[in-house]
Amino acid sequence: MNLNNPEVWFVTGSQYLYGEETLRQVADHSQKMVEQLNATAGFPAKIVFKTVVKSSEEVANVCSAANSEPRCVGVVTWMHTFSPAKMWISGLKILHKPLCHFHTQFNREIPWSEIDMDFMNLNQSAHGDREFGHIVSRMRRPVKVVVGYWQEKPVQKRIDTWMRVAIAWADAQGMKIARFGDNMNNVAVTDGDKVEAEYRLGYHVDYYPVGDLVSYVQRVSKSDVEALVEEYDKSYEVAPEARRGGKDRVSVEEAARIELGLRALLSENGIKAFTTNFDALHGLHQLPGLAAQRLMAEGYGFGAEGDWKTAALLRTMKVMARGLEGGTSFMEDYTYNFKGEDSAILQAHMLEVCPSIAEGRPRLEVHPLGIGGKADPARLVFGTAPGSGIAATLVDMGSRFRMIVNDVEVVRTEAALPKLPVAHAFWKPMPNLEVGAHAWILAGGTHHTSFSQALTREFMEDYAEIAGIEMLSIDSQTTIRNFKNELKLNEVYYMLSKGF
Ligand code: MN
């Protein structure tokens, strides 16, 4: 996952009114804040203090420079003093990097016995940032506002979240997504407008005939296959039949060959996410299950049955989650367990679930698949540890993209699943299955999701804000009555704003 040393630019607003000495202190304080944040906050991007802007020209210059610097993934603004906001109009008009308005101040508390008018004039974020907020709101500019003292961890965490999303947004611009085969015939929710997706979200979706993949797979050497299979032996709990000399060993070797071919094709073509289709495997020995699992674990996005939107979203969520505790995987709502308030959904896919969410060491097994008409595929089998997470999806509503996010609570299955050798999770959607699934269905959400135990709803809200797309949350506060109203209101909002 090469993310090119991302930077976030820190721009402090002021004006000429206060004189040289005050402006010097404003710059000095900004510098100190940035240095300390870089040293202690553990942010995923380096913050670079650019300048104290005092005029329309200076704002426009720094915004234009931010646009053209590839390492700059976003801009943080802060008004230490008062910065008349008309001077921000021309710059904000052209800025197309994500914007975070950090509403903080340099000093934590008021120095009661010493405070005088000079101090007040220097430390006036409380009203300077309101002036800035007005123009951002007036311009309908997407923004994340973070309020609080800059040295406090919860405040830094909100900036951290936004930075992760900004990095993922940058990563998604021009993101190449390869579809091996088309979307599964007749399926509606996994399809969508690829032109609009490139325009709105940056996704570049290309079709690759499965024959292209086959030719890469055929070029894989025997010794490379052997080396990779040895790596499998070391990494996983290998079923006896899948070990050297076992009857399933040949399927494991073929899975390794597919992984090596697929890996070569993806990396040579700069592809970050891909889809497969069990109906389009001509020339392949088996459905690429193990390969999809292992490539996901490395940060590739994946969607089954040609689901390119989920593949792209998974990649984006993996970039957001990089270095955080908890895994992120492609997932599918499979089977219900109705039990009153404990009702939950068994989540799985035929094969392709990312081992980053595995509890314990995955088992490598080979079993028949039942559909697709190919040889028995190798797969990693595991369960998922209890804990909170999110399930997210992106759907095309015809006139706009809609993000739907459901808070979920992973729980233990009631017993082992000896006859279901697939990776799985078992979760309760919030606020409960009845309302959670009801709202999801009203919203038109997919059966496929991107599931993460590393991310929270806030990440997806920040993403939707940057992308300018609709965002629907299904969480502990959701009621069907309010949710229905939200759907109706959003319909009107997007119609009136001509937003997509
Ligand atoms: Mn599926």
Short mmCIF file of C-alpha atoms and ligand atoms in Angstrom, two decimals:
data_model
loop_
_atom_site.label_atom_id
_atom_site.label_comp_id
_atom_site.label_asym_id
_atom_site.label_seq_id
_atom_site.Cartn_x
_atom_site.Cartn_y
_atom_site.Cartn_z
CA MET A 1 0.00 0.00 0.00
CA ASN A 2 2.17 2.82 -1.27
CA LEU A 3 0.67 6.09 -0.09
CA ASN A 4 3.56 8.43 -0.96
CA ASN A 5 4.28 10.18 2.37
CA PRO A 6 1.04 12.09 2.69
CA GLU A 7 1.01 15.62 4.10
CA VAL A 8 -1.72 17.76 5.54
CA TRP A 9 -1.22 21.50 5.19
CA PHE A 10 -1.91 23.74 8.15
CA VAL A 11 -2.98 27.25 7.26
CA THR A 12 -3.58 29.90 9.91
CA GLY A 13 -5.84 32.80 9.11
CA SER A 14 -5.25 36.37 10.29
CA GLN A 15 -5.10 39.89 8.83
CA TYR A 16 -2.77 42.91 8.75
CA LEU A 17 -4.75 44.86 11.41
CA TYR A 18 -2.77 43.63 14.42
CA GLY A 19 0.75 44.60 13.34
CA GLU A 20 4.00 42.71 12.92
CA GLU A 21 4.46 41.62 16.53
CA THR A 22 1.08 39.90 16.78
CA LEU A 23 1.51 38.21 13.40
CA ARG A 24 4.91 36.95 14.51
CA GLN A 25 3.31 35.40 17.59
CA VAL A 26 0.50 33.88 15.52
CA ALA A 27 3.08 32.21 13.28
CA ASP A 28 5.13 31.13 16.27
CA HIS A 29 2.14 29.56 18.02
CA SER A 30 1.05 27.80 14.82
CA GLN A 31 4.55 26.40 14.39
CA LYS A 32 4.63 25.16 17.99
CA MET A 33 1.23 23.50 17.67
CA VAL A 34 2.20 21.74 14.47
CA GLU A 35 5.56 20.58 15.86
CA GLN A 36 3.98 19.21 19.00
CA LEU A 37 1.15 17.51 17.11
CA ASN A 38 3.61 15.86 14.74
CA ALA A 39 5.75 14.70 17.66
CA THR A 40 3.02 13.39 19.94
CA ALA A 41 -0.28 12.77 18.16
CA GLY A 42 0.81 9.79 16.04
CA PHE A 43 -1.01 11.12 13.00
CA PRO A 44 -0.93 9.08 9.76
CA ALA A 45 0.15 12.15 7.76
CA LYS A 46 2.75 14.79 8.52
CA ILE A 47 1.28 18.21 9.24
CA VAL A 48 3.12 20.98 7.43
CA PHE A 49 2.64 24.51 8.67
CA LYS A 50 2.45 26.62 5.51
CA THR A 51 1.76 30.21 6.36
CA VAL A 52 -0.28 32.83 8.19
CA VAL A 53 -2.57 34.19 5.50
CA LYS A 54 -3.60 37.83 5.66
CA SER A 55 -5.10 38.58 2.26
CA SER A 56 -7.23 37.15 -0.48
CA GLU A 57 -4.15 36.67 -2.69
CA GLU A 58 -2.31 34.72 -0.01
CA VAL A 59 -5.31 32.44 0.56
CA ALA A 60 -5.73 31.81 -3.16
CA ASN A 61 -2.01 31.09 -3.54
CA VAL A 62 -1.86 28.52 -0.77
CA CYS A 63 -5.06 26.83 -1.97
CA SER A 64 -3.74 26.65 -5.51
CA ALA A 65 -0.44 25.21 -4.26
CA ALA A 66 -2.33 22.64 -2.16
CA ASN A 67 -4.28 21.55 -5.23
CA SER A 68 -1.16 20.90 -7.24
CA GLU A 69 0.98 19.21 -4.56
CA PRO A 70 0.33 15.46 -4.85
CA ARG A 71 1.52 14.74 -1.31
CA CYS A 72 -0.98 17.21 0.14
CA VAL A 73 -4.12 15.22 0.95
CA GLY A 74 -5.98 17.97 2.76
CA VAL A 75 -5.89 21.40 4.38
CA VAL A 76 -6.44 22.27 8.05
CA THR A 77 -7.47 25.84 8.76
CA TRP A 78 -7.43 27.68 12.06
CA MET A 79 -8.13 31.33 12.85
CA HIS A 80 -5.88 32.28 15.77
CA THR A 81 -7.07 35.87 15.38
CA PHE A 82 -9.86 37.41 13.35
CA SER A 83 -9.56 36.78 9.62
CA PRO A 84 -12.23 38.65 7.64
CA ALA A 85 -13.76 35.84 5.65
CA LYS A 86 -14.32 37.56 2.32
CA MET A 87 -10.61 37.04 1.85
CA TRP A 88 -11.23 33.27 1.92
CA ILE A 89 -13.79 33.23 -0.90
CA SER A 90 -11.51 33.04 -3.91
CA GLY A 91 -9.25 30.43 -2.31
CA LEU A 92 -12.05 28.19 -1.05
CA LYS A 93 -13.67 28.44 -4.47
CA ILE A 94 -10.72 26.70 -6.08
CA LEU A 95 -9.58 24.42 -3.26
CA HIS A 96 -10.46 20.86 -4.18
CA LYS A 97 -8.58 19.07 -1.44
CA PRO A 98 -10.49 17.99 1.70
CA LEU A 99 -10.91 20.72 4.30
CA CYS A 100 -10.78 20.43 8.08
CA HIS A 101 -11.65 23.46 10.16
CA PHE A 102 -9.84 23.07 13.48
CA HIS A 103 -11.67 25.20 16.03
CA THR A 104 -9.17 25.36 18.84
CA GLN A 105 -7.00 27.94 20.59
CA PHE A 106 -3.36 28.06 21.56
CA ASN A 107 -3.86 28.47 25.33
CA ARG A 108 -5.95 25.97 27.22
CA GLU A 109 -7.37 28.17 29.98
CA ILE A 110 -7.92 31.87 30.54
CA PRO A 111 -5.09 33.39 32.64
CA TRP A 112 -7.55 35.17 34.90
CA SER A 113 -5.18 37.42 36.81
CA GLU A 114 -3.14 38.46 33.77
CA ILE A 115 -5.56 38.64 30.91
CA ASP A 116 -5.61 42.03 29.20
CA MET A 117 -6.74 43.45 25.86
CA ASP A 118 -3.51 42.40 24.08
CA PHE A 119 -4.10 38.82 25.15
CA MET A 120 -7.70 38.99 23.98
CA ASN A 121 -6.68 40.35 20.59
CA LEU A 122 -4.13 37.60 20.12
CA ASN A 123 -6.33 34.71 21.30
CA GLN A 124 -9.66 35.21 19.62
CA SER A 125 -10.34 31.92 17.82
CA ALA A 126 -13.72 31.89 19.56
CA HIS A 127 -14.94 34.61 17.21
CA GLY A 128 -12.37 34.41 14.40
CA ASP A 129 -13.36 30.82 13.65
CA ARG A 130 -17.03 31.75 13.62
CA GLU A 131 -16.37 34.28 10.86
CA PHE A 132 -14.54 31.59 8.90
CA GLY A 133 -17.31 29.07 9.58
CA HIS A 134 -19.81 31.48 8.11
CA ILE A 135 -18.15 31.70 4.73
CA VAL A 136 -17.61 27.93 4.52
CA SER A 137 -21.28 27.41 5.32
CA ARG A 138 -22.37 30.18 2.95
CA MET A 139 -20.34 28.60 0.14
CA ARG A 140 -21.80 25.15 0.95
CA ARG A 141 -18.23 23.90 1.10
CA PRO A 142 -17.80 20.35 2.46
CA VAL A 143 -15.82 20.54 5.68
CA LYS A 144 -15.03 18.62 8.83
CA VAL A 145 -15.20 20.83 11.90
CA VAL A 146 -13.20 19.67 14.92
CA VAL A 147 -13.79 21.57 18.17
CA GLY A 148 -11.65 21.36 21.29
CA TYR A 149 -8.26 21.91 22.84
CA TRP A 150 -5.51 20.73 20.49
CA GLN A 151 -3.54 18.81 23.13
CA GLU A 152 -6.45 16.62 24.16
CA LYS A 153 -6.43 13.06 22.82
CA PRO A 154 -10.13 12.83 21.84
CA VAL A 155 -9.72 16.04 19.81
CA GLN A 156 -6.59 14.71 18.13
CA LYS A 157 -8.42 11.47 17.39
CA ARG A 158 -11.05 13.34 15.40
CA ILE A 159 -8.31 14.98 13.32
CA ASP A 160 -6.64 11.59 12.96
CA THR A 161 -9.89 10.14 11.61
CA TRP A 162 -10.29 12.94 9.09
CA MET A 163 -6.65 12.54 7.98
CA ARG A 164 -7.11 8.83 7.42
CA VAL A 165 -10.17 9.57 5.32
CA ALA A 166 -8.34 12.31 3.40
CA ILE A 167 -5.50 9.87 2.64
CA ALA A 168 -8.04 7.28 1.49
CA TRP A 169 -9.77 9.91 -0.64
CA ALA A 170 -6.47 10.79 -2.32
CA ASP A 171 -5.81 7.08 -2.84
CA ALA A 172 -9.22 6.67 -4.50
CA GLN A 173 -8.69 9.42 -7.07
CA GLY A 174 -7.91 7.57 -10.28
CA MET A 175 -7.99 4.24 -8.39
CA LYS A 176 -7.86 1.44 -10.95
CA ILE A 177 -10.37 -1.32 -10.34
CA ALA A 178 -10.16 -4.46 -12.47
CA ARG A 179 -13.24 -6.50 -13.22
CA PHE A 180 -12.50 -10.07 -14.30
CA GLY A 181 -15.75 -10.81 -16.04
CA ASP A 182 -18.79 -8.59 -15.81
CA ASN A 183 -21.25 -8.08 -12.98
CA MET A 184 -23.25 -11.21 -12.27
CA ASN A 185 -26.07 -11.29 -14.82
CA ASN A 186 -29.32 -9.70 -13.71
CA VAL A 187 -28.03 -8.49 -10.35
CA ALA A 188 -29.05 -4.86 -9.76
CA VAL A 189 -27.49 -3.62 -6.55
CA THR A 190 -23.90 -4.48 -7.43
CA ASP A 191 -24.11 -2.61 -10.72
CA GLY A 192 -24.04 1.13 -11.30
CA ASP A 193 -22.89 4.05 -13.37
CA LYS A 194 -19.15 3.74 -13.83
CA VAL A 195 -18.84 7.10 -15.54
CA GLU A 196 -20.51 8.87 -12.65
CA ALA A 197 -18.42 6.83 -10.19
CA GLU A 198 -15.25 8.11 -11.82
CA TYR A 199 -16.54 11.68 -11.86
CA ARG A 200 -17.83 11.72 -8.26
CA LEU A 201 -15.57 9.27 -6.49
CA GLY A 202 -12.45 8.88 -8.62
CA TYR A 203 -12.99 5.17 -9.34
CA HIS A 204 -11.62 4.05 -12.70
CA VAL A 205 -13.23 0.70 -13.51
CA ASP A 206 -11.69 -1.42 -16.28
CA TYR A 207 -12.84 -4.70 -17.72
CA TYR A 208 -10.27 -7.49 -18.00
CA PRO A 209 -11.21 -10.61 -19.92
CA VAL A 210 -10.53 -13.59 -17.68
CA GLY A 211 -8.21 -14.80 -20.47
CA ASP A 212 -5.79 -11.99 -19.53
CA LEU A 213 -5.63 -13.41 -16.03
CA VAL A 214 -5.26 -16.95 -17.35
CA SER A 215 -2.21 -15.95 -19.41
CA TYR A 216 -0.56 -14.51 -16.28
CA VAL A 217 -1.42 -17.67 -14.35
CA GLN A 218 0.05 -19.86 -17.07
CA ARG A 219 3.36 -17.98 -16.90
CA VAL A 220 3.84 -18.72 -13.19
CA SER A 221 6.82 -21.00 -12.56
CA LYS A 222 6.67 -24.27 -10.66
CA SER A 223 9.33 -23.10 -8.21
CA ASP A 224 7.34 -19.95 -7.38
CA VAL A 225 4.28 -22.11 -6.73
CA GLU A 226 6.31 -24.35 -4.43
CA ALA A 227 7.69 -21.39 -2.50
CA LEU A 228 4.25 -19.90 -2.00
CA VAL A 229 2.72 -23.18 -0.90
CA GLU A 230 5.50 -23.46 1.68
CA GLU A 231 4.54 -20.00 2.90
CA TYR A 232 0.95 -21.23 3.28
CA ASP A 233 2.20 -24.21 5.29
CA LYS A 234 3.96 -21.83 7.68
CA SER A 235 1.17 -19.26 7.92
CA TYR A 236 -1.92 -21.40 8.41
CA GLU A 237 -3.25 -24.48 10.12
CA VAL A 238 -3.27 -26.73 7.05
CA ALA A 239 -5.88 -29.51 6.90
CA PRO A 240 -4.30 -33.01 6.60
CA GLU A 241 -5.69 -33.56 3.08
CA ALA A 242 -4.22 -30.24 1.96
CA ARG A 243 -0.72 -31.02 3.22
CA ARG A 244 2.11 -32.34 1.07
CA GLY A 245 1.10 -35.80 -0.18
CA GLY A 246 -2.59 -35.21 0.66
CA LYS A 247 -5.34 -35.62 -1.90
CA ASP A 248 -6.15 -31.88 -1.90
CA ARG A 249 -2.56 -30.69 -2.28
CA VAL A 250 -2.97 -30.15 -6.00
CA SER A 251 -5.87 -27.73 -5.35
CA VAL A 252 -3.69 -25.75 -2.96
CA GLU A 253 -0.95 -25.59 -5.60
CA GLU A 254 -3.42 -24.41 -8.21
CA ALA A 255 -4.70 -21.78 -5.77
CA ALA A 256 -1.12 -20.59 -5.29
CA ARG A 257 -0.61 -20.43 -9.04
CA ILE A 258 -3.74 -18.29 -9.41
CA GLU A 259 -2.59 -16.01 -6.58
CA LEU A 260 0.80 -15.47 -8.22
CA GLY A 261 -0.73 -14.76 -11.62
CA LEU A 262 -3.32 -12.41 -10.20
CA ARG A 263 -0.75 -10.63 -8.06
CA ALA A 264 1.50 -10.08 -11.07
CA LEU A 265 -1.34 -8.73 -13.20
CA LEU A 266 -2.51 -6.35 -10.46
CA SER A 267 0.89 -4.98 -9.62
CA GLU A 268 2.06 -4.58 -13.23
CA ASN A 269 -1.07 -2.60 -14.01
CA GLY A 270 -1.21 -0.47 -10.85
CA ILE A 271 -4.56 -1.93 -9.84
CA LYS A 272 -5.81 -1.39 -6.27
CA ALA A 273 -9.06 -3.35 -6.26
CA PHE A 274 -10.59 -6.16 -8.29
CA THR A 275 -13.66 -8.26 -8.76
CA THR A 276 -14.20 -11.84 -9.85
CA ASN A 277 -17.28 -13.69 -11.03
CA PHE A 278 -17.80 -17.41 -10.42
CA ASP A 279 -19.61 -17.50 -13.77
CA ALA A 280 -16.58 -16.24 -15.68
CA LEU A 281 -13.68 -18.57 -14.85
CA HIS A 282 -12.92 -20.04 -18.26
CA GLY A 283 -9.37 -21.38 -18.21
CA LEU A 284 -8.96 -21.11 -14.43
CA HIS A 285 -8.74 -24.25 -12.30
CA GLN A 286 -10.92 -22.90 -9.48
CA LEU A 287 -12.56 -19.74 -8.19
CA PRO A 288 -9.79 -17.47 -6.83
CA GLY A 289 -10.85 -17.74 -3.18
CA LEU A 290 -7.59 -18.03 -1.28
CA ALA A 291 -5.99 -15.47 -3.59
CA ALA A 292 -8.78 -12.98 -2.94
CA GLN A 293 -8.46 -13.56 0.80
CA ARG A 294 -4.70 -13.06 0.87
CA LEU A 295 -4.71 -10.04 -1.45
CA MET A 296 -7.39 -8.39 0.69
CA ALA A 297 -5.19 -8.94 3.72
CA GLU A 298 -2.48 -6.93 1.97
CA GLY A 299 -4.75 -3.98 1.27
CA TYR A 300 -6.34 -4.78 -2.08
CA GLY A 301 -10.03 -4.06 -2.44
CA PHE A 302 -12.22 -6.95 -3.48
CA GLY A 303 -15.82 -7.51 -4.53
CA ALA A 304 -17.34 -10.79 -5.65
CA GLU A 305 -19.66 -11.26 -8.63
CA GLY A 306 -18.34 -8.15 -10.35
CA ASP A 307 -19.23 -5.85 -7.45
CA TRP A 308 -16.79 -3.06 -8.28
CA LYS A 309 -18.35 -0.49 -5.90
CA THR A 310 -17.75 -2.77 -2.94
CA ALA A 311 -14.25 -3.58 -4.18
CA ALA A 312 -13.43 0.14 -4.31
CA LEU A 313 -15.04 0.90 -0.95
CA LEU A 314 -13.17 -1.96 0.68
CA ARG A 315 -9.86 -0.63 -0.64
CA THR A 316 -10.76 2.82 0.67
CA MET A 317 -11.67 1.44 4.09
CA LYS A 318 -8.45 -0.54 4.21
CA VAL A 319 -6.47 2.63 3.56
CA MET A 320 -8.39 4.41 6.34
CA ALA A 321 -7.76 1.53 8.73
CA ARG A 322 -4.08 1.09 8.04
CA GLY A 323 -2.19 0.56 11.31
CA LEU A 324 -5.35 0.51 13.42
CA GLU A 325 -6.36 -2.46 15.50
CA GLY A 326 -9.05 -4.69 13.95
CA GLY A 327 -9.58 -6.08 10.49
CA THR A 328 -11.57 -4.99 7.43
CA SER A 329 -13.20 -7.38 4.98
CA PHE A 330 -15.59 -7.96 2.14
CA MET A 331 -18.69 -9.60 3.62
CA GLU A 332 -22.17 -10.79 2.78
CA ASP A 333 -25.41 -11.10 4.76
CA TYR A 334 -26.19 -14.80 4.52
CA THR A 335 -28.52 -16.42 7.04
CA TYR A 336 -30.60 -15.21 9.99
CA ASN A 337 -30.82 -16.58 13.48
CA PHE A 338 -34.15 -15.27 14.82
CA LYS A 339 -34.11 -15.14 18.59
CA GLY A 340 -35.96 -12.05 19.79
CA GLU A 341 -33.57 -9.33 20.95
CA ASP A 342 -30.62 -11.66 20.34
CA SER A 343 -31.47 -12.11 16.67
CA ALA A 344 -28.34 -11.95 14.53
CA ILE A 345 -27.02 -12.50 11.01
CA LEU A 346 -24.51 -15.08 9.91
CA GLN A 347 -22.05 -13.29 7.65
CA ALA A 348 -19.86 -15.10 5.17
CA HIS A 349 -19.17 -15.42 1.49
CA MET A 350 -18.57 -18.47 -0.60
CA LEU A 351 -14.85 -18.09 0.09
CA GLU A 352 -13.70 -14.52 -0.06
CA VAL A 353 -13.47 -13.15 3.46
CA CYS A 354 -10.32 -11.31 4.55
CA PRO A 355 -8.21 -13.06 7.22
CA SER A 356 -7.50 -9.65 8.83
CA ILE A 357 -10.74 -10.25 10.78
CA ALA A 358 -9.80 -13.81 11.83
CA GLU A 359 -9.86 -14.81 15.45
CA GLY A 360 -6.88 -17.10 15.84
CA ARG A 361 -4.91 -18.82 13.11
CA PRO A 362 -6.92 -19.48 9.90
CA ARG A 363 -7.25 -23.06 8.70
CA LEU A 364 -6.39 -23.83 5.08
CA GLU A 365 -8.90 -26.32 3.66
CA VAL A 366 -10.19 -27.51 0.29
CA HIS A 367 -13.86 -28.29 -0.27
CA PRO A 368 -16.35 -28.40 -3.12
CA LEU A 369 -18.15 -25.13 -3.88
CA GLY A 370 -21.49 -26.18 -5.36
CA ILE A 371 -21.68 -23.42 -7.97
CA GLY A 372 -19.43 -22.30 -10.79
CA GLY A 373 -18.67 -25.82 -12.04
CA LYS A 374 -14.94 -25.65 -11.30
CA ALA A 375 -12.53 -27.72 -9.21
CA ASP A 376 -12.73 -27.66 -5.40
CA PRO A 377 -11.24 -24.36 -4.26
CA ALA A 378 -8.80 -23.77 -1.40
CA ARG A 379 -9.91 -21.29 1.24
CA LEU A 380 -9.04 -19.99 4.68
CA VAL A 381 -11.60 -20.88 7.31
CA PHE A 382 -12.02 -18.87 10.53
CA GLY A 383 -14.44 -17.04 12.78
CA THR A 384 -14.41 -13.42 13.90
CA ALA A 385 -13.83 -12.15 17.45
CA PRO A 386 -16.71 -10.44 19.27
CA GLY A 387 -16.72 -6.64 19.34
CA SER A 388 -18.16 -3.61 17.65
CA GLY A 389 -17.78 -2.78 13.99
CA ILE A 390 -19.45 -1.19 10.99
CA ALA A 391 -20.91 -2.59 7.80
CA ALA A 392 -20.87 -0.09 4.93
CA THR A 393 -22.07 -0.03 1.39
CA LEU A 394 -22.31 2.30 -1.54
CA VAL A 395 -25.33 2.07 -3.84
CA ASP A 396 -26.25 3.87 -7.03
CA MET A 397 -29.72 5.40 -6.68
CA GLY A 398 -29.86 6.40 -10.32
CA SER A 399 -29.43 10.12 -9.66
CA ARG A 400 -26.84 9.93 -6.88
CA PHE A 401 -24.61 7.63 -4.85
CA ARG A 402 -25.76 6.71 -1.36
CA MET A 403 -23.56 5.49 1.48
CA ILE A 404 -25.28 3.33 4.08
CA VAL A 405 -23.51 2.45 7.32
CA ASN A 406 -24.83 0.11 9.99
CA ASP A 407 -23.20 -0.15 13.42
CA VAL A 408 -22.95 -3.83 14.26
CA GLU A 409 -21.94 -5.92 17.25
CA VAL A 410 -20.10 -9.14 16.46
CA VAL A 411 -21.12 -11.94 18.84
CA ARG A 412 -20.18 -15.60 19.20
CA THR A 413 -21.97 -18.22 17.16
CA GLU A 414 -23.98 -20.51 19.41
CA ALA A 415 -21.95 -23.54 18.34
CA ALA A 416 -19.19 -24.57 15.95
CA LEU A 417 -20.12 -24.96 12.26
CA PRO A 418 -18.46 -28.26 11.34
CA LYS A 419 -20.27 -28.59 8.01
CA LEU A 420 -19.80 -24.99 6.88
CA PRO A 421 -16.10 -24.65 6.08
CA VAL A 422 -16.06 -20.91 5.23
CA ALA A 423 -14.78 -17.82 7.01
CA HIS A 424 -17.59 -16.08 8.81
CA ALA A 425 -18.75 -13.53 11.35
CA PHE A 426 -21.97 -13.42 13.33
CA TRP A 427 -23.41 -10.04 14.21
CA LYS A 428 -26.34 -8.09 15.52
CA PRO A 429 -27.10 -4.99 13.49
CA MET A 430 -27.89 -1.94 15.60
CA PRO A 431 -30.26 -1.07 17.13
CA ASN A 432 -31.49 -4.65 16.69
CA LEU A 433 -32.11 -7.00 13.78
CA GLU A 434 -35.71 -5.93 13.29
CA VAL A 435 -34.98 -2.21 12.92
CA GLY A 436 -31.47 -2.56 11.47
CA ALA A 437 -32.47 -4.87 8.62
CA HIS A 438 -35.71 -2.94 8.06
CA ALA A 439 -33.85 0.37 7.65
CA TRP A 440 -31.17 -1.24 5.46
CA ILE A 441 -33.82 -2.61 3.13
CA LEU A 442 -35.67 0.72 3.00
CA ALA A 443 -32.38 2.38 2.07
CA GLY A 444 -31.77 -0.10 -0.75
CA GLY A 445 -28.54 -1.44 0.75
CA THR A 446 -26.58 -4.31 -0.80
CA HIS A 447 -26.24 -7.88 0.38
CA HIS A 448 -22.48 -7.28 0.03
CA THR A 449 -20.80 -4.99 2.55
CA SER A 450 -17.42 -3.70 3.57
CA PHE A 451 -17.09 -4.68 7.20
CA SER A 452 -14.56 -3.21 9.61
CA GLN A 453 -13.70 -3.66 13.25
CA ALA A 454 -11.06 -0.92 12.95
CA LEU A 455 -13.31 1.90 11.76
CA THR A 456 -16.31 3.75 13.16
CA ARG A 457 -19.22 5.53 11.55
CA GLU A 458 -17.31 8.81 11.83
CA PHE A 459 -14.84 7.68 9.15
CA MET A 460 -17.65 7.02 6.69
CA GLU A 461 -19.36 10.31 7.55
CA ASP A 462 -16.13 12.15 6.80
CA TYR A 463 -15.78 10.25 3.52
CA ALA A 464 -19.34 11.02 2.44
CA GLU A 465 -18.78 14.69 3.34
CA ILE A 466 -15.63 14.90 1.21
CA ALA A 467 -17.27 13.03 -1.67
CA GLY A 468 -20.45 15.09 -1.41
CA ILE A 469 -22.63 11.98 -1.43
CA GLU A 470 -25.64 10.96 0.62
CA MET A 471 -24.92 9.33 3.97
CA LEU A 472 -27.39 7.21 5.93
CA SER A 473 -26.51 5.90 9.39
CA ILE A 474 -28.29 2.99 10.98
CA ASP A 475 -27.28 2.90 14.63
CA SER A 476 -28.52 2.63 18.20
CA GLN A 477 -30.60 5.81 17.72
CA THR A 478 -32.40 4.69 14.55
CA THR A 479 -36.17 4.43 14.50
CA ILE A 480 -38.08 3.44 11.38
CA ARG A 481 -40.35 6.45 11.56
CA ASN A 482 -37.44 8.90 11.57
CA PHE A 483 -35.49 6.89 9.02
CA LYS A 484 -38.37 6.98 6.56
CA ASN A 485 -38.60 10.73 6.98
CA GLU A 486 -34.85 11.05 6.44
CA LEU A 487 -35.14 9.13 3.17
CA LYS A 488 -37.93 11.43 1.99
CA LEU A 489 -36.12 14.59 3.06
CA ASN A 490 -32.94 13.47 1.35
CA GLU A 491 -34.87 12.84 -1.83
CA VAL A 492 -36.05 16.45 -1.81
CA TYR A 493 -32.65 17.79 -0.77
CA TYR A 494 -30.81 16.10 -3.61
CA MET A 495 -33.48 17.06 -6.10
CA LEU A 496 -33.29 20.72 -5.08
CA SER A 497 -29.52 20.92 -4.75
CA LYS A 498 -29.03 18.94 -7.99
CA GLY A 499 -26.36 17.14 -5.98
CA PHE A 500 -25.62 13.61 -6.93
MN MN B 1 -21.94 -12.46 -3.19
#
